[in-house]
Coordinates of C-alpha atoms in Angstrom, one line a residue:
X1 CA -0.1 0.4 -0.2
X2 CA 3.0 2.4 1.0
X3 CA 4.6 1.9 -2.5
X4 CA 1.1 2.5 -4.2
X5 CA 0.6 5.9 -2.4
X6 CA 3.9 7.0 -2.7
X7 CA 3.3 6.5 -7.1
X8 CA 0.0 7.9 -7.1
X9 CA 1.2 10.7 -4.7
X10 CA 4.9 11.4 -7.5
X11 CA 1.7 10.9 -10.9
X12 CA -1.3 13.3 -10.1
X13 CA -3.2 12.7 -13.9
X14 CA -3.0 8.9 -13.2
X15 CA -4.4 9.6 -9.8
X16 CA -6.8 12.4 -10.8
X17 CA -8.4 9.9 -13.8
X18 CA -7.8 7.1 -11.3
X19 CA -11.1 8.8 -8.7
X20 CA -12.7 9.7 -11.9
X21 CA -12.9 6.1 -13.7
X22 CA -13.9 4.3 -9.6
X23 CA -15.8 8.1 -9.0
X24 CA -17.8 7.6 -12.4
X25 CA -19.0 4.0 -10.9
X26 CA -20.5 4.3 -7.4
X27 CA -22.5 7.8 -8.9
X28 CA -23.7 5.3 -11.3
X29 CA -24.6 1.6 -8.6
X30 CA -28.7 2.0 -8.9
X31 CA -30.5 2.2 -6.1
X32 CA -33.9 1.9 -7.3
X33 CA -34.7 4.9 -9.5
X34 CA -31.6 7.0 -7.9
X35 CA -28.3 6.4 -9.1
X36 CA -25.4 9.5 -7.0
X37 CA -23.6 10.0 -10.6
X38 CA -20.3 11.6 -11.1
X39 CA -19.6 14.2 -9.3
X40 CA -21.3 12.9 -6.4
X41 CA -19.9 10.1 -6.7
X42 CA -16.2 11.2 -7.5
X43 CA -16.6 13.8 -4.5
X44 CA -16.6 10.8 -2.5
X45 CA -14.2 8.8 -3.8
X46 CA -11.4 11.5 -3.0
X47 CA -12.4 12.0 -0.1
X48 CA -11.6 9.3 0.8
X49 CA -8.6 8.2 -1.0
X50 CA -7.7 11.5 0.5
X51 CA -7.8 9.9 4.2
X52 CA -5.0 7.9 3.7
X53 CA -2.4 10.4 2.6
X54 CA -2.3 13.9 2.0
X55 CA -1.7 14.5 -1.8
X56 CA -0.8 18.2 -2.8
X57 CA -2.1 18.6 -6.5
X58 CA -1.1 22.0 -8.1
X59 CA -3.7 24.6 -7.1
X60 CA -3.5 24.6 -11.1
X61 CA -5.6 22.2 -12.4
X62 CA -7.9 23.6 -9.4
X63 CA -8.4 26.3 -10.3
X64 CA -8.5 25.9 -14.2
X65 CA -10.9 22.1 -14.2
X66 CA -13.1 25.5 -12.3
X67 CA -12.9 27.9 -14.1
X68 CA -13.3 26.0 -17.3
X69 CA -16.5 24.5 -16.0
X70 CA -18.1 28.4 -14.4
X71 CA -17.8 29.3 -17.8
X72 CA -18.9 26.3 -19.6
X73 CA -22.2 27.0 -17.5
X74 CA -22.1 30.3 -18.3
X75 CA -22.4 29.7 -22.0
X76 CA -25.1 27.5 -20.9
X77 CA -28.0 29.3 -19.4
X78 CA -27.2 32.7 -20.6
X79 CA -30.2 32.9 -23.4
X80 CA -32.5 32.0 -21.2
X81 CA -31.3 33.5 -18.0
X82 CA -31.6 37.7 -20.2
X83 CA -35.2 36.2 -21.7
X84 CA -36.1 36.0 -18.9
X85 CA -35.8 39.9 -18.3
X86 CA -38.8 40.1 -20.6
X87 CA -42.3 40.6 -18.8
X88 CA -43.6 37.5 -19.3
X89 CA -39.9 35.6 -17.5
X90 CA -39.9 38.2 -14.3
X91 CA -42.7 36.3 -12.7
X92 CA -40.7 32.8 -12.7
X93 CA -37.7 35.1 -11.8
X94 CA -40.0 35.4 -8.7
X95 CA -39.8 31.9 -8.4
X96 CA -35.9 32.1 -8.9
X97 CA -35.6 34.5 -6.1
X98 CA -38.3 32.7 -3.1
X99 CA -36.3 29.5 -3.9
X100 CA -32.9 31.0 -3.0
X101 CA -33.0 33.8 -0.8
X102 CA -35.3 31.5 1.0
X103 CA -32.3 29.0 1.6
X104 CA -29.7 31.2 1.4
X105 CA -31.6 33.0 4.9
X106 CA -32.4 30.0 6.7
X107 CA -28.1 28.5 6.3
X108 CA -26.9 32.0 7.2
X109 CA -29.8 31.6 10.5
X110 CA -29.0 28.6 11.9
X111 CA -25.2 28.0 10.8
X112 CA -24.7 31.2 13.1
X113 CA -27.0 29.3 15.8
X114 CA -25.1 26.6 15.7
X115 CA -21.4 28.3 15.6
X116 CA -20.4 26.2 12.8
X117 CA -16.4 26.5 11.5
X118 CA -16.3 29.0 8.5
X119 CA -16.8 27.3 5.5
X120 CA -19.8 24.9 6.9
X121 CA -22.1 27.4 4.9
X122 CA -21.2 27.5 1.8
X123 CA -21.4 24.3 1.7
X124 CA -25.3 22.8 2.6
X125 CA -26.2 25.9 1.1
X126 CA -24.0 24.1 -1.9
X127 CA -25.3 20.2 -1.7
X128 CA -28.7 21.1 0.3
X129 CA -29.8 23.1 -3.1
X130 CA -27.4 20.7 -5.2
X131 CA -25.6 23.5 -7.2
X132 CA -22.3 22.9 -7.5
X133 CA -20.8 26.1 -8.0
X134 CA -21.8 28.1 -5.3
X135 CA -19.1 25.3 -4.0
X136 CA -16.5 26.3 -7.1
X137 CA -17.7 30.4 -5.7
X138 CA -16.6 29.5 -2.2
X139 CA -13.9 28.2 -2.5
X140 CA -12.0 30.4 -5.0
X141 CA -13.3 33.9 -2.8
X142 CA -11.6 31.0 0.1
X143 CA -8.3 29.8 -2.0
X144 CA -8.1 34.6 -4.1
X145 CA -8.0 35.4 -0.2
X146 CA -12.1 37.6 -1.6
X147 CA -13.0 35.5 1.4
X148 CA -10.6 35.9 4.2
X149 CA -11.0 33.5 7.8
X150 CA -11.2 34.1 10.6
X151 CA -8.9 34.0 13.6
X152 CA -7.1 30.0 14.7
X153 CA -9.1 29.0 10.9
X154 CA -6.6 28.5 7.8
X155 CA -7.4 28.3 4.2
X156 CA -7.4 25.1 3.8
X157 CA -9.2 23.9 7.2
X158 CA -12.7 26.5 5.6
X159 CA -12.2 24.5 2.5
X160 CA -12.3 21.0 3.8
X161 CA -14.9 22.5 5.9
X162 CA -16.7 23.1 2.8
X163 CA -16.4 19.5 0.9
X164 CA -17.5 17.4 3.6
X165 CA -20.8 19.7 4.1
X166 CA -21.5 19.7 0.1
X167 CA -20.8 15.2 0.7
X168 CA -23.2 15.0 3.4
X169 CA -26.3 17.3 2.9
X170 CA -26.1 16.5 -0.8
X171 CA -27.4 13.0 -0.8
X172 CA -31.4 14.4 0.7
X173 CA -30.8 17.2 -1.4
X174 CA -31.0 15.1 -4.6
X175 CA -33.3 13.0 -3.2
X176 CA -36.1 14.6 -0.8
X177 CA -36.3 17.5 -3.9
X178 CA -36.8 14.6 -6.0
X179 CA -39.5 13.2 -3.7
X180 CA -41.1 16.3 -3.7
X181 CA -42.0 18.2 -6.1
X182 CA -43.5 14.3 -7.5
X183 CA -45.5 14.8 -4.0
X184 CA -46.5 18.2 -4.1
X185 CA -49.0 18.7 -6.2
X186 CA -51.1 15.4 -5.2
X187 CA -50.6 17.2 -1.2
X188 CA -52.4 19.9 -3.2
X189 CA -55.7 17.8 -4.5
X190 CA -54.0 17.7 -7.8
X191 CA -53.2 15.1 -10.5
X192 CA -50.4 16.6 -12.9
X193 CA -51.3 14.1 -15.5
X194 CA -54.3 14.7 -15.6
X195 CA -53.8 18.9 -15.0
X196 CA -51.1 18.2 -18.1
X197 CA -54.3 16.9 -20.8
X198 CA -56.3 20.2 -19.5
X199 CA -53.7 22.6 -20.4
X200 CA -52.3 21.0 -23.7
X201 CA -56.3 21.3 -25.0
X202 CA -56.0 25.2 -23.9
X203 CA -53.5 25.3 -25.4
X204 CA -54.7 23.5 -28.5
X205 CA -57.8 25.3 -29.6
X206 CA -57.1 28.4 -28.0
X207 CA -55.1 28.9 -30.6
X208 CA -57.0 26.3 -34.1
X209 CA -60.0 27.1 -33.2
X210 CA -62.5 24.5 -35.8
X211 CA -59.2 24.9 -38.7
X212 CA -59.7 21.0 -39.8
X213 CA -55.9 21.7 -40.9
X214 CA -54.9 22.7 -36.9
X215 CA -51.9 20.8 -37.7
X216 CA -49.7 21.9 -40.0
X217 CA -46.5 21.1 -38.5
X218 CA -47.6 18.2 -38.6
X219 CA -45.9 15.2 -39.7
X220 CA -49.1 13.5 -40.3
X221 CA -49.4 13.2 -43.3
X222 CA -52.3 16.2 -44.5
X223 CA -49.0 17.2 -46.6
X224 CA -48.7 14.7 -50.8
X225 CA -46.4 15.4 -53.4
X226 CA -48.0 14.2 -57.1
X227 CA -46.5 14.9 -60.4
X228 CA -49.6 16.1 -63.5
X229 CA -48.7 16.5 -66.8
X230 CA -49.8 19.5 -69.0
X231 CA -53.0 19.9 -71.2
X232 CA -55.2 22.5 -70.7
X233 CA -54.2 24.7 -72.8
X234 CA -55.4 27.0 -70.4
X235 CA -51.8 26.9 -68.6
X236 CA -50.6 26.9 -72.1
X237 CA -48.4 30.4 -72.2
X238 CA -49.2 31.1 -68.4
X239 CA -46.5 31.8 -65.5
X240 CA -46.0 30.2 -62.4
X241 CA -47.0 33.2 -61.4
X242 CA -50.2 33.4 -63.1
X243 CA -50.9 29.7 -62.1
X244 CA -50.7 30.3 -58.3
X245 CA -53.4 32.6 -58.2
X246 CA -55.9 30.1 -60.1
X247 CA -54.8 27.4 -57.3
X248 CA -55.1 27.1 -53.7
X249 CA -52.6 29.0 -51.1
X250 CA -51.2 26.1 -49.1
X251 CA -50.6 23.8 -52.7
X252 CA -47.0 24.9 -54.0
X253 CA -44.8 24.2 -57.6
X254 CA -41.5 22.6 -56.1
X255 CA -39.8 21.2 -59.9
X256 CA -40.6 20.9 -63.8
X257 CA -39.6 18.4 -66.3
X258 CA -39.0 19.8 -69.8
X259 CA -38.3 17.1 -71.8
X260 CA -34.7 16.3 -70.6
X261 CA -35.2 19.7 -68.4
X262 CA -35.4 19.8 -64.6
X263 CA -36.2 23.8 -64.5
X264 CA -36.1 25.2 -61.2
X265 CA -40.0 26.7 -60.4
X266 CA -39.8 30.3 -61.0
X267 CA -42.0 32.6 -60.6
X268 CA -41.4 33.9 -64.4
X269 CA -41.6 30.7 -66.0
X270 CA -44.0 29.7 -68.8
X271 CA -45.6 26.4 -68.5
X272 CA -45.0 24.6 -71.8
X273 CA -47.9 21.6 -73.0
X274 CA -46.4 18.1 -71.4
X275 CA -44.8 20.0 -69.6
X276 CA -44.2 17.0 -65.8
X277 CA -45.3 19.3 -62.9
X278 CA -45.0 18.1 -59.3
X279 CA -47.0 20.0 -56.0
X280 CA -47.2 20.4 -52.6
X281 CA -49.9 20.5 -50.9
X282 CA -52.6 19.6 -48.5
X283 CA -54.0 15.9 -50.1
X284 CA -57.7 16.9 -50.9
X285 CA -56.0 20.8 -53.1
X286 CA -53.4 18.9 -54.5
X287 CA -55.9 16.1 -56.1
X288 CA -57.6 18.6 -57.0
X289 CA -54.1 19.7 -59.3
X290 CA -55.5 17.3 -62.6
X291 CA -58.5 19.0 -63.0
X292 CA -57.0 22.0 -63.5
X293 CA -53.6 21.2 -65.0
X294 CA -54.5 17.5 -66.1
X295 CA -54.3 13.6 -65.2
X296 CA -51.3 12.7 -62.0
X297 CA -48.7 11.7 -64.2
X298 CA -45.8 9.9 -61.7
X299 CA -42.4 10.7 -61.8
X300 CA -40.1 9.3 -60.0
X301 CA -37.4 11.8 -60.8
X302 CA -39.9 15.0 -60.3
X303 CA -40.8 13.5 -57.2
X304 CA -37.6 12.6 -56.3
X305 CA -36.7 15.7 -54.2
X306 CA -34.1 16.1 -51.2
X307 CA -35.4 16.5 -47.8
X308 CA -33.8 17.8 -45.0
X309 CA -34.1 18.0 -40.9
X310 CA -32.6 20.9 -39.5
X311 CA -32.7 23.2 -36.6
X312 CA -33.7 26.4 -37.0
X313 CA -32.9 29.1 -34.3
X314 CA -36.1 32.5 -34.6
X315 CA -34.8 35.5 -34.5
X316 CA -37.2 37.1 -36.2
X317 CA -39.5 39.9 -34.1
X318 CA -42.4 39.2 -36.9
X319 CA -42.7 35.8 -35.4
X320 CA -42.3 36.6 -31.7
X321 CA -45.5 35.5 -30.1
X322 CA -46.8 33.6 -33.1
X323 CA -48.0 30.3 -31.7
X324 CA -46.8 27.2 -33.6
X325 CA -51.0 27.0 -36.1
X326 CA -50.2 30.9 -36.9
X327 CA -46.6 30.4 -38.2
X328 CA -47.3 27.0 -39.9
X329 CA -50.7 28.2 -41.0
X330 CA -48.6 30.7 -42.9
X331 CA -45.4 28.9 -43.8
X332 CA -45.5 25.7 -42.8
X333 CA -45.8 24.6 -46.7
X334 CA -45.1 20.2 -46.1
X335 CA -42.7 21.1 -42.8
X336 CA -42.8 19.9 -39.8
X337 CA -41.7 20.2 -37.0
X338 CA -40.2 17.1 -34.9
X339 CA -39.2 18.4 -31.8
X340 CA -39.0 21.9 -30.2
X341 CA -36.3 23.4 -27.8
X342 CA -35.3 26.8 -25.8
X343 CA -32.8 27.3 -23.4
X344 CA -31.6 24.0 -24.2
X345 CA -35.1 22.5 -22.6
X346 CA -37.1 20.2 -25.6
X347 CA -40.2 21.2 -24.8
X348 CA -43.8 19.5 -26.2
X349 CA -44.7 20.4 -29.1
X350 CA -48.6 21.6 -29.3
X351 CA -50.0 24.2 -32.2
X352 CA -50.1 26.1 -29.5
X353 CA -47.1 26.9 -28.9
X354 CA -45.9 30.0 -28.8
X355 CA -42.5 30.9 -29.8
X356 CA -40.2 32.9 -28.3
X357 CA -37.0 34.7 -29.6
X358 CA -34.1 32.6 -28.7
X359 CA -36.4 28.8 -29.7
X360 CA -35.4 26.2 -31.7
X361 CA -37.4 24.8 -34.2
X362 CA -36.5 20.9 -35.3
X363 CA -38.2 21.1 -38.9
X364 CA -37.8 18.4 -41.6
X365 CA -39.4 19.1 -45.5
X366 CA -38.1 19.2 -48.7
X367 CA -35.2 21.1 -48.9
X368 CA -36.0 23.8 -50.1
X369 CA -39.4 24.3 -48.5
X370 CA -37.1 24.2 -45.1
X371 CA -34.7 26.9 -46.0
X372 CA -37.3 29.2 -47.5
X373 CA -39.5 28.9 -43.8
X374 CA -35.4 29.3 -41.9
X375 CA -35.2 32.4 -43.2
X376 CA -38.6 33.8 -42.4
X377 CA -37.9 32.1 -39.0
X378 CA -34.5 33.4 -38.6
X379 CA -31.2 31.4 -39.3
X380 CA -30.7 27.4 -39.5
X381 CA -28.4 25.9 -37.4
X382 CA -25.8 24.0 -39.8
X383 CA -24.3 22.2 -36.6
X384 CA -20.3 22.3 -37.1
X385 CA -18.2 19.6 -35.3
X386 CA -15.3 22.4 -34.7
X387 CA -14.7 24.6 -31.8
X388 CA -14.2 28.2 -31.9
X389 CA -11.1 28.2 -30.3
X390 CA -10.7 31.6 -30.8
X391 CA -14.1 33.3 -28.6
X392 CA -13.4 30.3 -26.4
X393 CA -9.7 31.3 -24.9
X394 CA -11.4 34.9 -25.1
X395 CA -14.1 35.3 -23.4
X396 CA -12.0 33.0 -20.7
X397 CA -9.6 35.8 -20.9
X398 CA -12.1 38.4 -20.3
X399 CA -13.8 36.4 -17.4
X400 CA -11.2 36.5 -14.8
X401 CA -10.3 40.0 -16.4
X402 CA -13.8 40.9 -15.1
X403 CA -13.2 38.6 -11.6
X404 CA -10.7 41.1 -10.8
X405 CA -12.2 44.1 -10.7
X406 CA -12.2 44.9 -7.2
X407 CA -14.9 48.6 -6.7
X408 CA -14.8 49.9 -3.2
X409 CA -18.9 50.1 -1.5
X410 CA -19.2 51.6 2.0
X411 CA -14.9 50.7 1.8
X412 CA -15.7 47.8 1.0
X413 CA -13.9 46.0 -1.5
X414 CA -16.1 44.5 -3.7
X415 CA -15.5 41.8 -6.5
X416 CA -16.9 39.6 -9.2
X417 CA -14.2 37.5 -8.0
X418 CA -12.5 34.4 -10.3
X419 CA -16.3 32.9 -10.6
X420 CA -18.6 35.1 -11.5
X421 CA -16.1 37.1 -13.6
X422 CA -16.2 33.6 -16.0
X423 CA -19.4 32.9 -15.5
X424 CA -20.8 36.6 -16.9
X425 CA -18.3 36.5 -20.0
X426 CA -20.0 32.7 -20.8
X427 CA -23.3 34.3 -20.1
X428 CA -23.1 37.2 -22.8
X429 CA -20.7 35.1 -25.1
X430 CA -24.1 32.8 -25.5
X431 CA -27.0 35.6 -25.4
X432 CA -24.9 37.3 -28.3
X433 CA -24.7 34.2 -30.2
X434 CA -28.2 33.1 -30.3
X435 CA -29.1 36.6 -31.8
X436 CA -25.8 36.2 -34.1
X437 CA -25.2 32.6 -34.3
X438 CA -22.1 33.1 -37.0
X439 CA -19.3 33.0 -34.3
X440 CA -18.4 31.6 -31.1
X441 CA -20.0 27.7 -32.4
X442 CA -18.9 25.7 -29.6
X443 CA -21.0 22.3 -30.2
X444 CA -23.5 21.0 -27.5
X445 CA -21.3 18.0 -27.2
X446 CA -18.2 19.9 -26.8
X447 CA -19.7 22.6 -23.7
X448 CA -20.7 19.6 -22.3
X449 CA -17.7 17.7 -22.2
X450 CA -16.4 21.1 -20.9
X451 CA -18.4 21.9 -18.0
X452 CA -18.4 17.9 -17.2
X453 CA -14.6 17.3 -17.6
X454 CA -14.0 20.6 -15.3
X455 CA -16.8 20.2 -12.5
X456 CA -14.8 17.0 -12.0
X457 CA -10.7 17.4 -12.0
X458 CA -12.0 20.4 -9.4
X459 CA -14.2 18.4 -7.2
X460 CA -12.3 15.9 -7.8
X461 CA -9.7 18.0 -6.8
X462 CA -11.5 20.0 -3.3
X463 CA -12.3 15.8 -2.1
X464 CA -8.2 14.8 -2.2
X465 CA -7.9 17.6 -0.4
X466 CA -9.8 17.5 2.6
X467 CA -10.2 14.3 2.5
X468 CA -7.5 14.6 5.8
X469 CA -10.8 16.7 7.4
X470 CA -13.4 14.0 7.1
X471 CA -13.3 12.5 10.5
X472 CA -13.3 14.9 12.3
X473 CA -16.0 17.7 11.3
X474 CA -18.5 14.1 10.6
X475 CA -17.5 14.2 15.0
X476 CA -18.2 18.1 15.8
X477 CA -20.8 19.3 13.3
X478 CA -22.4 16.3 10.5
X479 CA -25.8 15.2 12.6
X480 CA -26.5 19.0 12.6
X481 CA -25.0 20.3 9.3
X482 CA -26.9 17.2 7.7
X483 CA -30.7 18.7 9.8
X484 CA -29.1 22.3 7.9
X485 CA -29.7 21.0 5.0
X486 CA -32.1 19.1 5.5
X487 CA -34.1 22.2 6.6
X488 CA -33.0 24.0 3.1
X489 CA -34.0 21.0 1.5
X490 CA -37.2 21.2 2.7
X491 CA -38.1 25.3 2.8
X492 CA -36.3 26.1 -0.3
X493 CA -38.6 23.7 -2.1
X494 CA -42.2 24.4 -0.7
X495 CA -41.9 27.9 0.2
X496 CA -41.4 28.6 -4.7
X497 CA -44.7 26.1 -4.8
X498 CA -46.7 28.3 -2.7
X499 CA -45.2 31.8 -4.0
X500 CA -46.1 29.7 -7.6
X501 CA -50.1 28.6 -6.2
X502 CA -51.6 31.8 -4.0
X503 CA -49.6 35.0 -5.1
X504 CA -48.5 33.6 -9.1
X505 CA -51.2 31.9 -9.7
X506 CA -49.7 29.6 -11.6
X507 CA -51.1 26.4 -13.3
X508 CA -50.0 23.9 -11.8
X509 CA -47.5 22.0 -14.1
X510 CA -46.3 25.4 -14.7
X511 CA -45.8 25.8 -11.1
X512 CA -44.3 22.1 -10.3
X513 CA -41.6 22.8 -14.0
X514 CA -40.2 26.6 -12.3
X515 CA -39.9 24.8 -9.0
X516 CA -37.6 22.4 -10.0
X517 CA -35.4 25.3 -12.2
X518 CA -35.8 27.0 -8.7
X519 CA -33.9 24.4 -7.8
X520 CA -31.6 23.6 -10.3
X521 CA -32.7 20.1 -9.9
X522 CA -32.6 18.7 -14.1
X523 CA -34.0 15.1 -12.1
X524 CA -36.5 16.5 -10.7
X525 CA -38.5 17.9 -14.2
X526 CA -38.0 14.2 -15.7
X527 CA -39.5 12.6 -13.0
X528 CA -42.2 15.4 -13.0
X529 CA -42.4 15.1 -16.5
X530 CA -43.0 11.3 -15.8
X531 CA -45.7 12.2 -13.5
X532 CA -47.5 14.4 -15.8
X533 CA -47.8 12.3 -18.3
X534 CA -46.2 15.5 -20.5
X535 CA -43.8 17.5 -21.0
X536 CA -45.2 20.1 -21.5
X537 CA -43.4 21.6 -17.5
X538 CA -40.3 21.7 -19.7
X539 CA -42.4 25.2 -20.5
X540 CA -41.7 27.0 -16.6
X541 CA -38.3 25.4 -16.3
X542 CA -35.4 27.1 -18.0
X543 CA -35.4 31.2 -16.5
X544 CA -36.0 29.4 -13.5
X545 CA -33.3 27.6 -13.4
X546 CA -30.7 30.0 -15.2
X547 CA -31.8 32.9 -12.6
X548 CA -30.8 30.0 -9.8
X549 CA -27.4 29.3 -11.0
X550 CA -26.1 32.7 -10.4
X551 CA -27.9 33.7 -7.7
X552 CA -27.1 30.4 -6.0
X553 CA -22.9 30.3 -7.2
X554 CA -22.8 34.2 -6.5
X555 CA -24.1 32.9 -2.9
X556 CA -21.0 31.3 -2.7
X557 CA -18.6 34.3 -2.1
X558 CA -21.7 36.3 -0.4
X559 CA -22.3 33.7 2.9
X560 CA -17.9 33.9 3.3
X561 CA -19.5 38.0 3.8
X562 CA -21.9 37.6 6.0
X563 CA -20.2 35.1 7.7

């Protein structure tokens, strides 16, 4: 054993990735429906291995890991944070304020009452509310000297207490809130599945009325593609623009074959006898074309049109606020929506869903029609596997510089610190890219890897450094820390629900989704969506999630200043 420990002390890379591998294995052991996850698993393994010896990992590894992680978090939450500043999002922002302020207040008051060592409070806040950036912000404040420990407490002691408190409270913070969020609607007499059905019906009927073609964006075969031979002498010599006037507006010419040539269907093209015309449109309208153009004449080369699946970023002010039904009626022409993303969260596709700036529609259909729709709605997001490292690097430099700025308020020096600066830089860059997606490309998979590997490396180093203090903290404050964490978890979950129900008068489906966002717990959103048998709870999730992530990150720094 001494030889193995000595080897690990002199091979930091091996040590780091050994802990990550073991943490991944531990985190993915399932007990029923619950598993710890990689982050909590890696922290526990790091704490246990840290009990064996003092491992002195180079501080730069921890700083770089956390810096990459918090910047990636900013990239993820930026668009929905700014969307929350709009009128419709302000209500949901108050859900975050209630959750974060109530959790912060309980931690502060009970920590002072129980006389916890300096450094434990932000660990409880981070674990009980399952927001690891809080832990990182507090740790960065301690190591940078922005938050100075009181006499008798060293920075190493504070960081050890911070990590152990997080580990003690994280488990109930996760499990407790998942169970609680599933139970809350029932306790107040709501059948979440029935409420979701009612909400979907209201959203759909309110927009479509008695429109027989209400599913304009549906993949159901409301639309058809057929080819017809021009035999009607009245059409010879007429342009496609003139043909469009005679035929219903929801039928479109996709291609023309003249002899052996395939022609693009521009409005000025003049029809000739025996031309083959490919039409797309509703089944009933296309079927009528034979009486206007001539007999249906199937031809593979005319009908062999390229199909495309495309992500479209909504930026056009003219369509923002309109429902999918309205946009589909005016512009769909054979396109169909296969997915809808808002703030990185998948939403349920319903005709009544209103578009917001920054939404992403995943649309399929004939390539030319999909491209036309993309121009109408905003931009076509053609995914690239190439990461814009220039923007990534500049963003991190700017974020670090912002965090280094110190401003005196009433004589007290205050700064965002590296955590706040990098988070802010990521938010701004992601917001700008959501409006102008021509720069700063970071594929979703690449951003997720940056976030995961950065946080995991950071948490492993924290765990290894805190291992020697685990026994002491558990003996002196373990039970109290757990109970305070339990109180924080319950209060910060229940109060937002009551606020949403009685003050904001939110629909229970939206309310419970907003509660999971305000509590920064994606696993709970999945649980309540399963309970509702619908993804409609996700409508309330993105804005509170983004705001709470930011507030709780800053709270990790503030609570140290107050204690």
